[in-house]
Coordinates of C-alpha atoms and ligand atoms in Angstrom, one line a residue:
Chain I
M1 CA -12.9 108.2 0.0
Q2 CA -13.1 111.1 2.6
A3 CA -9.8 112.4 3.6
I4 CA -8.8 112.2 7.3
I5 CA -7.0 115.6 7.0
T6 CA -7.6 118.2 4.5
A7 CA -5.4 121.3 4.7
K8 CA -6.2 124.2 2.4
N9 CA -4.0 127.2 2.1
L10 CA -2.7 126.6 5.6
T11 CA -0.6 129.6 6.8
K12 CA 1.1 130.4 10.1
R13 CA 2.9 133.7 10.8
Y14 CA 5.0 134.6 13.8
G15 CA 5.2 138.4 13.5
D16 CA 7.0 139.0 10.3
L17 CA 8.2 135.4 10.0
V18 CA 6.1 133.2 7.8
A19 CA 6.7 129.7 9.3
V20 CA 4.1 128.0 7.1
D21 CA 3.3 129.6 3.8
D22 CA 0.0 128.7 2.1
I23 CA 0.3 125.0 2.0
S24 CA -2.4 122.5 0.9
F25 CA -2.4 118.7 1.2
N26 CA -4.6 115.9 2.3
V27 CA -4.1 112.6 4.2
L28 CA -6.2 109.6 3.3
P29 CA -7.6 106.9 5.7
G30 CA -5.1 104.2 6.6
E31 CA -2.2 106.0 5.0
C32 CA 1.1 107.0 6.5
Y33 CA 1.9 110.5 5.3
G34 CA 5.2 112.1 5.8
I35 CA 6.2 115.8 6.1
L36 CA 9.9 116.1 5.3
G37 CA 12.1 119.1 5.4
P38 CA 15.3 120.5 6.9
N39 CA 15.4 122.1 10.4
G40 CA 13.2 125.2 10.5
A41 CA 11.2 124.2 7.4
G42 CA 7.9 124.5 9.3
K43 CA 7.1 120.8 9.9
T44 CA 6.4 121.2 13.6
T45 CA 4.4 124.3 13.0
T46 CA 2.3 122.5 10.4
I47 CA 1.4 119.6 12.6
R48 CA 0.8 121.7 15.6
M49 CA -1.9 123.5 13.7
I50 CA -3.5 120.1 12.9
Y51 CA -3.7 118.9 16.4
G52 CA -5.0 122.2 17.6
F53 CA -1.9 123.3 19.6
S54 CA -1.3 126.4 17.4
P55 CA -4.1 128.5 16.0
M56 CA -3.7 128.9 12.2
T57 CA -3.2 132.4 10.8
A58 CA -5.1 131.7 7.7
G59 CA -6.5 128.7 5.7
E60 CA -8.9 125.9 6.2
L61 CA -8.3 122.7 8.2
T62 CA -10.7 119.7 8.2
V63 CA -9.9 116.7 10.3
F64 CA -12.2 113.6 10.2
G65 CA -14.5 115.8 8.0
L66 CA -14.9 118.3 10.8
D67 CA -13.9 122.0 10.7
L68 CA -11.0 122.3 13.1
R69 CA -12.0 125.8 14.2
K70 CA -15.5 124.6 15.3
H71 CA -14.8 121.1 16.6
L72 CA -11.4 121.3 18.2
C73 CA -12.2 119.4 21.3
A74 CA -14.0 116.6 19.5
I75 CA -11.1 116.3 17.0
K76 CA -8.5 116.3 19.7
S77 CA -10.1 113.4 21.5
R78 CA -9.7 111.3 18.4
I79 CA -6.0 112.1 17.8
G80 CA -2.9 110.7 19.4
V81 CA 0.2 113.0 19.5
C82 CA 3.9 112.4 20.0
Q83 CA 5.4 115.8 20.3
Q84 CA 8.9 116.6 19.3
E85 CA 10.2 117.0 22.9
N86 CA 9.8 114.1 25.3
N87 CA 7.5 115.6 27.8
L88 CA 6.7 112.6 29.9
D89 CA 5.6 113.6 33.4
P90 CA 8.7 113.3 35.6
D91 CA 6.6 113.4 38.8
L92 CA 4.9 110.1 37.9
N93 CA 6.0 106.6 37.1
L94 CA 5.4 105.0 33.7
L95 CA 2.1 103.4 34.6
Q96 CA 0.8 106.6 36.2
N97 CA 2.0 108.6 33.2
L98 CA -0.3 106.6 31.0
E99 CA -3.2 106.4 33.4
V100 CA -3.2 110.2 34.0
F101 CA -3.2 110.8 30.3
G102 CA -6.1 108.4 30.0
L103 CA -7.9 110.6 32.5
F104 CA -7.3 113.7 30.3
F105 CA -9.1 111.8 27.6
N106 CA -11.9 111.2 30.0
L107 CA -11.4 107.5 30.4
T108 CA -12.6 106.1 33.8
G109 CA -9.8 105.2 36.2
R110 CA -10.4 101.5 35.5
Q111 CA -10.3 101.9 31.7
A112 CA -7.2 104.0 31.9
H113 CA -5.5 101.4 34.1
E114 CA -6.3 98.5 31.7
K115 CA -5.4 100.5 28.6
A116 CA -2.1 101.6 30.3
Q117 CA -1.1 98.0 31.2
A118 CA -1.9 96.8 27.6
L119 CA 0.2 99.6 26.1
L120 CA 3.2 99.0 28.4
E121 CA 3.2 95.5 27.2
F122 CA 2.8 96.5 23.5
M123 CA 5.8 98.7 23.9
S124 CA 7.8 96.1 25.9
L125 CA 8.0 98.4 28.8
D126 CA 5.9 96.5 31.4
H127 CA 9.0 95.5 33.3
R128 CA 9.7 99.1 34.0
K129 CA 6.2 100.3 34.8
D130 CA 7.3 101.6 38.3
A131 CA 10.2 103.5 36.9
K132 CA 10.1 107.3 36.8
A133 CA 10.1 108.8 33.4
L134 CA 13.6 110.3 33.8
E135 CA 15.2 107.0 34.5
L136 CA 14.6 105.7 31.0
S137 CA 17.0 105.5 28.1
G138 CA 16.3 107.5 25.0
G139 CA 14.7 104.6 23.1
M140 CA 12.5 103.7 26.0
T141 CA 11.4 107.3 26.5
R142 CA 10.4 107.5 22.9
R143 CA 8.4 104.3 23.1
M144 CA 6.8 105.5 26.2
V145 CA 5.8 108.8 24.5
L146 CA 4.4 106.7 21.6
A147 CA 2.5 104.5 24.1
R148 CA 1.0 107.6 25.7
A149 CA -0.2 108.8 22.3
L150 CA -2.2 105.6 21.9
I151 CA -4.0 105.8 25.3
N152 CA -7.2 107.1 23.7
D153 CA -7.3 104.5 20.8
P154 CA -6.7 107.3 18.3
E155 CA -7.9 107.2 14.7
L156 CA -5.1 109.5 13.7
L157 CA -1.6 109.3 15.1
I158 CA 0.6 112.4 14.7
L159 CA 4.4 112.0 15.3
D160 CA 6.9 114.8 15.3
E161 CA 10.3 113.3 14.5
P162 CA 9.6 110.0 16.2
T163 CA 13.2 108.7 16.1
T164 CA 15.4 111.7 16.2
G165 CA 18.4 111.1 18.5
L166 CA 17.8 107.3 18.8
D167 CA 20.4 104.6 18.3
P168 CA 19.7 102.2 15.3
Q169 CA 18.2 99.5 17.4
S170 CA 15.8 101.8 19.1
R171 CA 14.8 103.3 15.7
H172 CA 14.1 99.9 14.3
Q173 CA 12.0 99.0 17.3
V174 CA 9.9 102.2 16.9
W175 CA 9.5 101.6 13.2
E176 CA 8.3 98.0 13.8
R177 CA 5.7 99.3 16.3
L178 CA 4.5 101.9 13.8
E179 CA 4.3 99.3 11.0
E180 CA 2.1 97.1 13.3
L181 CA -0.1 100.1 14.0
K182 CA -0.4 100.9 10.3
K183 CA -1.4 97.3 9.6
K184 CA -4.2 97.7 12.0
G185 CA -5.5 100.6 9.8
L186 CA -4.3 103.6 11.9
T187 CA -3.7 106.7 9.9
V188 CA -0.3 108.2 10.6
L189 CA 1.1 111.7 10.0
L190 CA 4.7 112.1 10.8
T191 CA 7.5 114.6 10.3
T192 CA 11.1 113.5 9.9
H193 CA 14.4 114.5 8.3
Y194 CA 15.5 110.9 8.0
M195 CA 15.0 109.8 4.5
D196 CA 15.3 106.1 5.4
E197 CA 12.5 106.5 7.8
A198 CA 10.3 108.2 5.3
S199 CA 11.1 105.6 2.6
R200 CA 10.3 102.8 4.9
L201 CA 7.1 104.1 6.6
C202 CA 5.5 106.7 4.3
D203 CA 3.0 105.9 1.5
R204 CA 3.0 109.5 0.5
L205 CA 5.0 112.5 1.6
L206 CA 5.7 116.1 1.0
I207 CA 9.0 117.9 1.2
M208 CA 8.8 121.4 2.5
D209 CA 11.3 124.2 3.0
H210 CA 10.9 127.8 4.2
G211 CA 7.3 127.0 4.9
R212 CA 6.4 126.0 1.4
I213 CA 5.8 122.7 -0.2
L214 CA 8.5 121.8 -2.8
V215 CA 7.1 118.5 -4.0
E216 CA 4.5 115.9 -3.0
G217 CA 3.9 112.3 -4.0
R218 CA 4.8 108.7 -3.5
P219 CA 8.5 108.2 -2.6
A220 CA 9.2 106.0 -5.6
D221 CA 7.5 108.4 -8.0
L222 CA 9.4 111.3 -6.5
I223 CA 12.7 109.5 -7.0
R224 CA 11.9 108.6 -10.6
Q225 CA 10.7 112.1 -11.4
Y226 CA 13.4 114.2 -9.8
V227 CA 16.6 112.1 -9.8
G228 CA 16.0 109.2 -12.2
H229 CA 16.8 105.7 -11.6
D230 CA 20.5 105.6 -10.9
I231 CA 23.2 107.8 -9.6
I232 CA 26.8 107.8 -10.5
E233 CA 29.2 109.3 -8.1
V234 CA 32.7 110.2 -9.3
A235 CA 35.5 111.2 -7.0
E236 CA 38.0 113.8 -8.2
P237 CA 36.3 114.4 -11.6
S238 CA 38.7 115.3 -14.4
S239 CA 38.3 118.1 -16.8
D240 CA 37.7 115.6 -19.5
L241 CA 34.7 114.3 -17.6
R242 CA 33.4 117.8 -17.2
A243 CA 33.7 118.3 -20.9
Y244 CA 32.0 115.0 -21.6
V245 CA 29.0 115.6 -19.3
K246 CA 28.6 119.0 -20.8
A247 CA 28.7 117.7 -24.3
R248 CA 26.1 115.1 -23.5
Q249 CA 24.0 117.5 -21.6
L250 CA 23.8 115.2 -18.6
Q251 CA 22.2 116.3 -15.3
V252 CA 25.0 116.7 -12.9
E253 CA 26.0 118.3 -9.6
D254 CA 29.6 119.3 -9.3
F255 CA 31.2 119.7 -5.9
G256 CA 34.8 120.1 -7.1
H257 CA 36.2 117.0 -5.5
R258 CA 33.1 115.0 -6.2
M259 CA 30.5 114.9 -9.0
I260 CA 27.1 113.4 -9.0
I261 CA 25.6 112.3 -12.3
Y262 CA 21.9 111.6 -12.5
E263 CA 21.0 108.9 -14.9
S264 CA 17.4 108.1 -15.8
N265 CA 17.3 105.9 -18.9
G266 CA 19.2 102.9 -17.7
S267 CA 21.8 103.3 -20.5
N268 CA 25.3 102.0 -20.3
L269 CA 26.6 105.4 -19.2
Y270 CA 28.2 104.0 -16.2
Q271 CA 30.4 101.6 -18.3
E272 CA 31.5 104.4 -20.4
I273 CA 32.3 106.8 -17.6
S274 CA 34.0 104.2 -15.4
K275 CA 36.2 103.0 -18.3
K276 CA 37.3 106.4 -19.6
Y277 CA 37.1 109.0 -16.8
C278 CA 37.5 107.2 -13.5
Q279 CA 40.9 107.7 -12.0
E280 CA 39.9 108.0 -8.4
G281 CA 36.9 105.8 -8.2
C282 CA 33.4 105.6 -9.5
L283 CA 30.2 104.4 -7.8
L284 CA 26.9 103.3 -9.4
R285 CA 24.0 103.2 -7.0
M286 CA 20.2 103.4 -7.0
A287 CA 18.8 106.8 -6.5
S288 CA 17.2 107.4 -3.1
L289 CA 14.8 109.8 -1.4
E290 CA 17.9 111.5 0.1
D291 CA 19.0 112.5 -3.4
V292 CA 15.6 114.0 -4.1
F293 CA 15.7 115.8 -0.7
L294 CA 19.2 117.2 -1.2
K295 CA 18.6 118.2 -4.8
L296 CA 15.5 120.1 -3.8
T297 CA 16.5 121.7 -0.5
G298 CA 20.1 122.3 -1.4
R299 CA 23.2 121.2 0.4
E300 CA 24.1 124.1 2.5
L301 CA 24.0 123.7 6.3
R302 CA 20.9 124.8 8.2
E303 CA 21.0 126.7 11.5
Chain Q
M1 CA -14.7 137.7 30.1
K2 CA -17.5 135.4 29.0
S3 CA -15.4 133.9 26.3
L4 CA -12.7 133.2 28.8
F5 CA -15.0 131.2 31.0
S6 CA -17.0 129.5 28.3
M7 CA -14.0 127.3 27.4
V8 CA -13.6 125.8 30.9
S9 CA -15.4 122.5 31.5
W10 CA -15.5 121.3 35.1
M11 CA -14.4 117.9 34.0
G12 CA -11.3 119.2 32.3
L13 CA -10.5 121.4 35.3
F14 CA -10.9 118.4 37.6
R15 CA -8.6 116.3 35.5
V16 CA -5.8 118.8 35.8
W17 CA -6.4 119.1 39.5
Q18 CA -6.4 115.3 39.7
R19 CA -3.0 115.0 38.1
N20 CA -1.6 117.3 40.8
F21 CA -3.4 115.5 43.5
I22 CA -2.0 112.1 42.4
V23 CA 1.6 113.6 42.5
Y24 CA 0.9 115.2 45.9
R25 CA -0.5 111.9 47.4
Q26 CA 2.9 110.3 46.8
N27 CA 4.7 112.7 49.0
W28 CA 2.0 113.6 51.5
K29 CA 4.2 112.8 54.5
I30 CA 6.7 115.5 53.5
S31 CA 4.0 117.9 52.5
F32 CA 2.3 117.5 55.8
L33 CA 5.4 118.4 57.8
A34 CA 5.6 122.1 57.0
P35 CA 2.0 123.0 58.1
I36 CA 2.5 120.9 61.3
L37 CA 5.8 122.3 62.3
E38 CA 5.5 125.9 61.2
P39 CA 2.7 127.0 63.5
L40 CA 4.5 125.1 66.3
F41 CA 7.7 127.0 65.7
Y42 CA 5.9 130.4 65.5
L43 CA 3.7 129.8 68.5
L44 CA 6.8 128.8 70.5
A45 CA 9.0 131.6 69.3
F46 CA 6.5 134.4 69.3
G47 CA 3.8 133.2 71.6
Y48 CA 6.1 132.1 74.4
G49 CA 9.3 133.9 73.6
L50 CA 7.8 137.3 72.8
S51 CA 4.5 137.4 74.7
T52 CA 6.3 138.2 78.0
L53 CA 7.7 141.3 76.3
V54 CA 4.5 142.2 74.4
G55 CA 1.9 141.3 77.0
N56 CA -1.7 141.3 75.9
I57 CA -3.0 143.1 72.8
R58 CA -6.1 145.2 72.4
E59 CA -7.8 144.0 69.3
N60 CA -11.1 145.4 68.3
G61 CA -11.9 146.4 71.9
M62 CA -10.9 143.0 73.1
E63 CA -8.0 142.1 75.4
I64 CA -6.3 139.0 74.0
S65 CA -3.0 137.2 74.5
Y66 CA -0.3 137.7 72.0
T67 CA -0.5 134.0 71.0
A68 CA -4.2 134.3 70.3
F69 CA -3.4 137.4 68.3
I70 CA -0.9 135.7 65.9
A71 CA -2.5 132.2 65.6
P72 CA -5.2 133.3 63.1
A73 CA -2.6 135.3 61.2
L74 CA -0.4 132.3 60.9
I75 CA -3.2 130.5 59.2
A76 CA -3.9 133.4 56.9
I77 CA -0.2 133.7 56.0
N78 CA -0.1 130.0 55.2
I79 CA -3.2 130.3 52.9
M80 CA -1.4 133.0 51.0
N81 CA 2.0 131.2 50.9
N82 CA 0.7 127.8 49.8
A83 CA -1.4 129.0 46.9
F84 CA 1.1 131.7 45.8
F85 CA 4.1 129.3 46.0
E86 CA 2.2 126.6 44.2
N87 CA 1.1 128.8 41.3
T88 CA 4.4 130.5 40.9
Y89 CA 7.4 128.2 41.4
S90 CA 5.6 124.8 41.1
S91 CA 3.4 125.8 38.1
F92 CA 6.4 127.4 36.4
V93 CA 8.4 124.3 36.7
R94 CA 5.5 122.3 35.3
M95 CA 5.1 124.7 32.5
Y96 CA 8.7 125.6 31.6
Y97 CA 10.9 122.7 32.6
Q98 CA 8.6 119.7 32.5
K99 CA 6.5 120.8 29.6
T100 CA 3.5 119.3 31.4
F101 CA 1.1 121.9 30.0
D102 CA 2.4 121.3 26.4
A103 CA 1.6 117.6 26.8
M104 CA -1.8 118.4 28.2
M105 CA -2.5 120.7 25.3
A106 CA -2.3 117.7 22.9
T107 CA -5.3 116.2 24.7
P108 CA -8.8 117.6 24.7
L109 CA -7.9 119.8 27.7
T110 CA -7.9 123.6 26.9
V111 CA -5.4 126.1 28.2
N112 CA -8.2 127.6 30.3
E113 CA -8.9 124.3 31.9
I114 CA -5.2 123.7 32.6
I115 CA -4.7 127.1 34.2
A116 CA -8.0 127.0 36.1
G117 CA -7.1 123.5 37.3
E118 CA -3.7 124.7 38.5
I119 CA -5.2 127.6 40.4
V120 CA -7.9 125.4 42.0
W121 CA -5.1 123.1 43.0
G122 CA -3.2 125.9 44.6
A123 CA -6.3 126.7 46.6
T124 CA -6.6 123.1 47.5
K125 CA -3.1 123.2 48.9
S126 CA -4.1 126.2 51.0
V127 CA -7.1 124.2 52.3
I128 CA -5.0 121.1 53.2
A129 CA -2.4 123.2 55.0
T130 CA -5.1 125.1 56.8
M131 CA -6.8 122.0 58.0
I132 CA -3.5 120.6 59.4
M133 CA -2.7 123.9 61.1
M134 CA -6.1 124.1 62.5
A135 CA -5.5 120.7 64.2
V136 CA -2.2 122.0 65.7
I137 CA -3.5 125.4 66.8
S138 CA -6.7 123.9 68.2
A139 CA -4.5 121.8 70.5
F140 CA -3.5 125.2 72.1
G141 CA -7.2 126.1 72.4
L142 CA -6.9 129.0 70.1
I143 CA -9.8 128.3 67.7
Q144 CA -13.5 128.6 68.7
Y145 CA -15.7 125.9 67.2
P146 CA -17.9 125.3 65.3
S147 CA -17.3 128.8 63.8
G148 CA -13.7 127.8 63.3
L149 CA -14.7 125.4 60.5
L150 CA -15.3 128.4 58.3
L151 CA -11.6 128.7 58.0
I152 CA -11.8 125.9 55.5
P153 CA -13.9 127.7 52.9
L154 CA -12.0 130.9 53.7
A155 CA -8.7 129.1 52.9
F156 CA -10.2 128.1 49.5
M157 CA -11.3 131.6 48.7
G158 CA -8.0 133.1 49.8
G159 CA -6.1 130.4 48.0
L160 CA -8.0 131.1 44.7
A161 CA -7.2 134.8 45.0
F162 CA -3.5 134.4 45.8
G163 CA -3.1 131.5 43.4
A164 CA -4.6 133.7 40.6
V165 CA -2.1 136.5 41.4
G166 CA 0.7 133.9 41.4
M167 CA -0.4 132.4 38.1
Y168 CA -0.5 135.9 36.7
F169 CA 3.2 136.3 37.5
T170 CA 3.9 132.9 36.1
G171 CA 2.4 134.2 32.9
I172 CA 4.8 137.1 32.7
V173 CA 8.1 136.2 34.3
P174 CA 10.8 135.4 31.7
H175 CA 12.8 133.3 34.1
I176 CA 12.1 131.4 37.3
D177 CA 14.7 133.5 39.3
L178 CA 12.6 136.6 38.8
F179 CA 9.9 135.2 41.1
N180 CA 12.2 136.8 43.8
L181 CA 10.7 140.1 42.8
P182 CA 7.0 139.4 43.6
F183 CA 8.0 137.5 46.7
F184 CA 10.1 140.4 47.9
L185 CA 7.8 143.2 46.8
F186 CA 4.4 141.6 47.4
I187 CA 4.6 138.6 49.7
T188 CA 7.1 139.8 52.3
P189 CA 5.6 143.2 52.9
M190 CA 2.2 141.6 53.3
F191 CA 3.6 139.0 55.6
L192 CA 5.0 141.7 57.9
F193 CA 2.5 144.6 57.6
S194 CA -0.9 143.1 57.2
G195 CA -1.7 143.2 60.9
T196 CA -0.1 139.8 61.2
F197 CA 2.3 140.3 64.1
F198 CA 1.1 143.7 65.3
P199 CA -2.1 145.7 64.7
I200 CA -1.9 147.9 61.7
E201 CA -3.0 150.8 63.9
N202 CA 0.6 150.8 65.1
L203 CA 1.8 151.9 61.7
P204 CA 2.1 155.5 60.6
D205 CA -1.1 156.8 58.8
W206 CA 0.3 156.6 55.3
A207 CA 1.5 153.0 55.8
Q208 CA -1.9 152.1 57.2
V209 CA -3.5 153.2 54.0
I210 CA -1.2 150.9 52.1
A211 CA -1.8 148.0 54.5
I212 CA -5.5 148.3 53.9
T213 CA -5.0 147.6 50.3
F214 CA -3.2 144.3 51.0
P215 CA -5.5 141.4 50.5
L216 CA -3.7 139.6 53.3
T217 CA -4.9 142.3 55.7
H218 CA -8.5 141.3 55.0
L219 CA -7.7 137.6 55.1
V220 CA -6.1 138.0 58.5
N221 CA -9.0 140.0 59.8
L222 CA -11.4 137.3 58.6
A223 CA -9.4 134.5 60.1
R224 CA -9.3 136.4 63.5
S225 CA -13.1 136.9 63.4
I226 CA -13.6 133.2 62.7
C227 CA -11.1 132.0 65.3
Y228 CA -12.6 134.3 68.0
G229 CA -16.2 133.4 67.0
R230 CA -16.9 137.1 66.6
F231 CA -19.0 138.0 63.5
D232 CA -20.0 141.4 62.1
G233 CA -21.0 143.0 58.9
V234 CA -17.5 144.2 58.1
M235 CA -16.6 140.7 57.3
L236 CA -18.7 140.8 54.1
W237 CA -16.7 143.7 52.8
Q238 CA -13.4 142.0 53.7
L239 CA -14.6 138.9 51.9
L240 CA -15.8 141.0 48.9
Y241 CA -12.3 142.5 48.7
I242 CA -10.7 139.1 48.4
V243 CA -13.3 138.0 45.8
I244 CA -12.6 141.1 43.8
F245 CA -8.9 140.4 43.9
W246 CA -9.7 136.9 42.5
M247 CA -12.1 138.3 39.9
V248 CA -9.4 140.7 38.6
F249 CA -6.5 138.4 38.6
F250 CA -8.1 135.1 37.5
P251 CA -9.0 136.4 34.0
L252 CA -5.7 138.3 33.9
A253 CA -3.8 135.0 34.7
L254 CA -5.8 133.2 32.0
Y255 CA -5.1 135.9 29.5
K256 CA -1.3 136.0 30.2
M257 CA -1.0 132.2 30.3
R258 CA -2.9 131.8 27.0
K259 CA -0.5 134.3 25.5
R260 CA 2.4 132.4 26.8
L261 CA 1.3 128.9 26.0
I262 CA -0.5 129.2 22.7
K263 CA 2.1 129.5 20.0
Ligands
LIG1 N1 6.7 130.0 18.9 C1 7.4 130.5 17.8 N2 7.6 131.8 17.8 C2 8.3 132.3 16.7 N3 8.9 131.6 15.7 C3 8.7 130.3 15.7 C4 8.0 129.7 16.8 N4 7.9 128.3 16.5 C5 8.6 128.2 15.4 N5 9.1 129.3 14.9 C6 9.8 129.5 13.7 O1 9.1 129.0 12.6 C7 10.0 128.3 11.7 C8 9.5 126.9 11.5 O2 9.8 126.2 12.7 P1 9.4 124.7 12.9 O3 8.0 124.5 12.4 O4 9.7 124.3 14.3 O5 10.4 123.9 11.9 P2 10.8 122.4 11.8 O6 9.9 121.6 12.8 O7 10.6 122.0 10.4 O8 12.2 122.3 12.2 C9 11.4 128.5 12.2 O9 12.0 129.5 11.6 C10 11.2 128.8 13.7 O10 12.2 129.6 14.2
LIG2 MG1 10.3 120.4 14.4

């Protein structure tokens, strides 16, 4: 199967800063691929190179089997992009926003109009089609940006943090739309720093930090590989517990007031710990992508 | 230079122009007001208020009324102002605050098409304003026809030149407030000293030399020749000067805007 995106040794430098540092990955047809990473990891820079917004400093990029450097325009006409900032046109109403974008993709006025109407309906925005872009709520704005990215019937949809800053209802609505699109066979590349979003939408993903890829794979595989099956969280761990985990050579992270114990083999470790060492409370839960993320990218604050 | 132009498709340029036209169409009533009222105000204030003090003016060996002297200049000034304003403040707002260009860059449009489209749009605004002013000024009988119709292509050429200069500044100003500088140092002196309200021969010699370098001086002269229906070979040189201005600043504007937009 030919990949939709093939990135080889992709690099982007801004002066001395290496924003994207020699990364390689590919995205297969019909797949939803996620790029995860903390703020400043290089997610936006990576996808900007893929949709031809930023020229790459070094590396090879093939999209739809075409060399990006040679076929930029042809490639761009087959991609839909949701940029990180909501840059709807504030001088135009919603319908016009979509129509004008259709014109940029060289649709005729009539095609653009019909497509715009259909997309407003799909995104449940047709009742607001005469509204100006700035009159919309955050959730509506994001749905509108998503609608605009679909005006050219793209084969590849690129989304930069599609739900950042949205309330839970709006996030779920965006996710449902994306799942519908995925079902129709659309290939999706998205960036996010929400692990629930990535777990729900992404078939495969990579986690990057400081411009480099830390890991790549299916969410479930990554969880199994890096944090195991279950997590035990202990509040106010005692010195006895510390001695115990040391003796048993368990994988732990100790934060002083809280300790996280990674458990991979489904043993009865939890019974033992909760019985003997739990004065302040113990919690057994399934490991999640968030555990992988925090384990790999660290817990210190960014920016 | 060739590589700069090879990336501009007419269709892409037209689409950017079209976006601006669609926005303009919504507010045309307000947009029409300025070019209707402005020449009226100036003609009343200067033509009727001042002309009794000034009397007639000798221009190129011709004795003409002061109103007839400033009417073509008003058109030339408006050509300059419309394109320059559009490609400075308005383009900057679209680029910096509205991120309109960023959104466009995620479509098949190229930066060159976006900037060229903006400049052609600026020139279009000069043309629209010129046509409206022509209607008003013609009511005073101050434009000879059919030669007066040449003001329309002149507005487009002048608009391209001043729009390109404006877009160049848009490519380099760090903040919108700094447009005060080119307006104060470039537009205002030209507005006053390009033979607009008095012949440049009234200036001291050194100032005349500077005035000759102003593109507006040549635009004003061309507008006068066209309005008076008086043609000579000098006009070609004057036109050439404006074209050269455009040919210098258009690639410069593209270059600076590419640097600014492509990250
Ligand atoms: N236009 C730019 N000029 C200089 N540095 C930039 C530019 N864009 C991004 N960077 C830097 O590149 C790094 C990666 O940024 P970005 O790709 O936006 O991260 P993310 O999207 O993962 O939050 C950051 O350190 C950021 O400051
Ligand atoms: Mg980002």
